[in-house]
Amino acid sequence: MIYSFGEHELDTSILELRRSGQRLPLRHLPFRLLVHLTQRRPAAVSKGELVREVWQAAHVDLGAVRTAACDLRRTLGQTGSQGPWLKTVSGFGYRFVGVVE
């Protein structure tokens, strides 16, 4: 499946993120984080759910979730925690806020 948002394309079939047709380097966990948040939009997703579904583990330092979110924002060209793609939901988790086609 291909999700398009802004000038980005997220291709889940070949595990690739592109901006304006150019492949963007993104590590495995931030990529999986993006896929999960995109598929669950517009819902806010708890850090606990992300640990279970993205990391597939019961015990992960929540700093790892924060680091993956920062890596994802940097790759998407987003500065700050409130948009245009990934929004921090204080004390809870994250939400993908971009319009997806």
Rosetta silent file (secondary structure, phi, psi, omega in degrees, C-alpha in Angstrom):
SEQUENCE: MIYSFGEHELDTSILELRRSGQRLPLRHLPFRLLVHLTQRRPAAVSKGELVREVWQAAHVDLGAVRTAACDLRRTLGQTGSQGPWLKTVSGFGYRFVGVVE
SCORE:     score description
SCORE:     0.000 S_00000001
   1 L     0.000  143.847  177.417    0.000    0.000    0.000 S_00000001
   2 E  -115.593  122.669  174.449    1.179    3.534   -0.733 S_00000001
   3 E  -103.259  128.117  178.010    0.237    6.389    1.588 S_00000001
   4 E  -111.596  132.734  175.671    0.806    9.885    0.163 S_00000001
   5 E  -148.412  124.852 -174.757    1.080   12.956    2.364 S_00000001
   6 L    57.315 -131.068  178.299    2.483   16.274    1.218 S_00000001
   7 L   -95.079   12.978 -178.256    5.443   15.500   -1.019 S_00000001
   8 E  -100.796  150.568  170.692    6.013   12.167    0.765 S_00000001
   9 E  -131.889  129.591  176.557    5.099    8.621   -0.200 S_00000001
  10 E  -110.574  111.213 -177.093    5.173    5.739    2.254 S_00000001
  11 E  -105.419  104.130 -175.808    5.271    2.435    0.394 S_00000001
  12 L   -77.473  -18.117 -178.918    4.603   -0.396    2.835 S_00000001
  13 L   -75.591  -31.754  178.780    4.992   -3.131    0.196 S_00000001
  14 L  -115.436    9.355  176.380    8.672   -2.360   -0.456 S_00000001
  15 L    55.150   57.266 -176.205    9.374   -0.682    2.918 S_00000001
  16 E  -137.442  139.664  172.173   10.341    2.666    1.441 S_00000001
  17 E  -113.967  129.934 -179.401    9.747    6.311    2.293 S_00000001
  18 E  -126.811  150.347  170.908   10.207    8.832   -0.516 S_00000001
  19 E  -124.540  121.032 -178.801   10.105   12.629   -0.804 S_00000001
  20 L    52.002   39.539  177.093    9.466   13.949   -4.304 S_00000001
  21 L    84.514   -9.989 -179.195   10.361   10.518   -5.681 S_00000001
  22 E   -95.669  129.924  179.596   13.722   10.309   -3.866 S_00000001
  23 E   -63.608  134.715  176.940   14.201    7.521   -1.330 S_00000001
  24 E  -104.133  132.871  176.716   14.752    8.773    2.218 S_00000001
  25 L   -72.597  128.273  178.780   16.995    6.818    4.574 S_00000001
  26 L  -148.674  127.021  179.966   15.034    5.770    7.642 S_00000001
  27 L   -64.383  163.818 -172.394   15.970    3.127   10.180 S_00000001
  28 H   -56.968  -50.894 -175.719   13.682    0.147   10.755 S_00000001
  29 H   -68.695  -43.546  174.171   11.934    1.222   13.993 S_00000001
  30 H   -61.024  -34.265  176.744   11.164    4.812   12.948 S_00000001
  31 H   -63.950  -47.692  179.056    9.815    3.378    9.679 S_00000001
  32 H   -63.211  -35.042  176.182    7.563    0.946   11.561 S_00000001
  33 H   -61.642  -45.926  178.787    6.479    3.811   13.827 S_00000001
  34 H   -61.102  -45.224  178.984    5.442    5.834   10.776 S_00000001
  35 H   -59.648  -47.965 -177.070    3.522    2.897    9.303 S_00000001
  36 H   -63.235  -46.987 -178.982    1.676    2.241   12.559 S_00000001
  37 H   -66.008  -36.645  178.552    0.757    5.883   13.164 S_00000001
  38 H   -65.714  -42.718 -179.599   -0.326    6.349    9.547 S_00000001
  39 H   -69.369  -27.959 -178.323   -2.549    3.281    9.680 S_00000001
  40 H   -94.406   -1.521 -178.309   -4.122    4.374   12.996 S_00000001
  41 L   -57.684  149.992   -0.457   -4.710    8.001   12.005 S_00000001
  42 L   -89.191   12.725 -176.918   -6.373   10.168   13.140 S_00000001
  43 L   -67.406  147.704  169.147   -6.299    8.402   16.518 S_00000001
  44 L   -79.000  140.043 -176.807   -3.726    9.174   19.158 S_00000001
  45 E  -116.402  127.724 -178.000   -1.643    6.100   19.895 S_00000001
  46 E   -70.389  155.168  176.030   -0.297    5.442   23.378 S_00000001
  47 H   -62.215  -35.405  177.694    3.371    4.785   24.021 S_00000001
  48 H   -61.043  -43.996  177.080    2.339    1.440   25.503 S_00000001
  49 H   -63.475  -40.967  179.964    0.639    0.411   22.260 S_00000001
  50 H   -62.587  -40.938  177.906    3.667    1.525   20.268 S_00000001
  51 H   -61.790  -44.576 -179.520    5.971   -0.581   22.449 S_00000001
  52 H   -67.931  -44.767 -170.960    3.727   -3.634   21.949 S_00000001
  53 H   -89.548  -37.585 -177.378    3.016   -3.177   18.241 S_00000001
  54 H   -89.935  -49.372 -179.364    6.122   -1.484   16.832 S_00000001
  55 H   -84.334  -19.634 -178.686    8.833   -2.809   19.138 S_00000001
  56 L    52.069   48.515 -179.211    6.882   -6.016   19.803 S_00000001
  57 L  -143.266  156.903  178.200    8.216   -6.128   23.330 S_00000001
  58 L   -87.797  -31.804 -175.258    6.831   -5.817   26.825 S_00000001
  59 L  -126.137  102.733  176.489    9.755   -3.874   28.285 S_00000001
  60 L  -134.117  135.705  175.878   11.278   -1.063   26.257 S_00000001
  61 L   -60.861  128.266 -178.398   12.672    2.153   27.632 S_00000001
  62 H   -63.515  -16.104  173.126   10.220    4.874   26.607 S_00000001
  63 H   -62.402  -28.915  178.177   13.247    6.910   25.572 S_00000001
  64 H   -66.874  -36.460  177.677   13.508    4.552   22.594 S_00000001
  65 H   -66.276  -45.536  179.245   10.032    5.626   21.470 S_00000001
  66 H   -61.614  -41.644  178.883   10.990    9.285   21.832 S_00000001
  67 H   -63.825  -43.744  178.453   14.226    8.724   19.894 S_00000001
  68 H   -62.851  -40.443  178.255   12.378    6.982   17.052 S_00000001
  69 H   -63.937  -40.988  177.627    9.853    9.837   16.917 S_00000001
  70 H   -63.891  -44.041  177.557   12.696   12.389   16.737 S_00000001
  71 H   -60.295  -43.124  179.682   14.408   10.425   13.949 S_00000001
  72 H   -63.030  -46.732  178.729   11.122   10.241   12.065 S_00000001
  73 H   -59.064  -45.076 -179.537   10.464   13.973   12.421 S_00000001
  74 H   -59.948  -44.984 -179.871   13.977   14.800   11.239 S_00000001
  75 H   -63.831  -37.525  179.379   13.593   12.551    8.179 S_00000001
  76 H   -77.804   -7.905 -179.380   10.223   14.114    7.334 S_00000001
  77 L    81.325   20.770 -179.034   11.729   17.597    7.659 S_00000001
  78 L   -94.245  132.027  172.238    9.555   18.478   10.644 S_00000001
  79 L  -111.228  134.986 -178.935   10.863   20.742   13.359 S_00000001
  80 L    94.043  168.874 -171.876    8.989   20.785   16.629 S_00000001
  81 L  -102.881    5.123 -173.529    6.574   18.391   18.248 S_00000001
  82 E  -120.204   17.615  174.293    3.236   19.677   17.003 S_00000001
  83 L   139.174  173.073   13.464    3.116   19.160   13.265 S_00000001
  84 L   -89.669   -4.195 -176.563    2.658   19.113   10.346 S_00000001
  85 L  -110.771  -52.568 -173.991    3.053   15.316   10.355 S_00000001
  86 E  -116.971  124.752 -178.789    3.652   13.916   13.804 S_00000001
  87 E  -113.911  134.866  173.183    2.102   15.433   16.914 S_00000001
  88 E   -81.422  130.081  174.254    3.081   14.651   20.485 S_00000001
  89 E  -102.456  101.900 -171.147    0.069   14.007   22.710 S_00000001
  90 L   -50.920  129.068  177.656    1.448   15.095   26.060 S_00000001
  91 L    73.232    5.848 -176.166    1.568   12.357   28.681 S_00000001
  92 L  -130.918  -61.565 -175.200    0.096    9.793   26.270 S_00000001
  93 E   174.304 -131.183 -174.332    1.838    9.174   22.970 S_00000001
  94 E  -140.727  161.226  178.494    1.743   10.345   19.350 S_00000001
  95 E  -145.110  136.148  173.501   -0.660   11.041   16.520 S_00000001
  96 E   -85.381  122.969 -172.534   -0.138   11.342   12.777 S_00000001
  97 L  -111.181   -2.688 -179.433   -1.878   14.588   11.782 S_00000001
  98 L   -73.095  153.546  174.472   -1.050   14.882    8.073 S_00000001
  99 L   -77.706  126.060 -176.046   -3.680   14.496    5.367 S_00000001
 100 L  -115.004  135.138  176.098   -3.126   11.109    3.723 S_00000001
 101 L  -109.664    0.000    0.000   -4.313   10.020    0.297 S_00000001
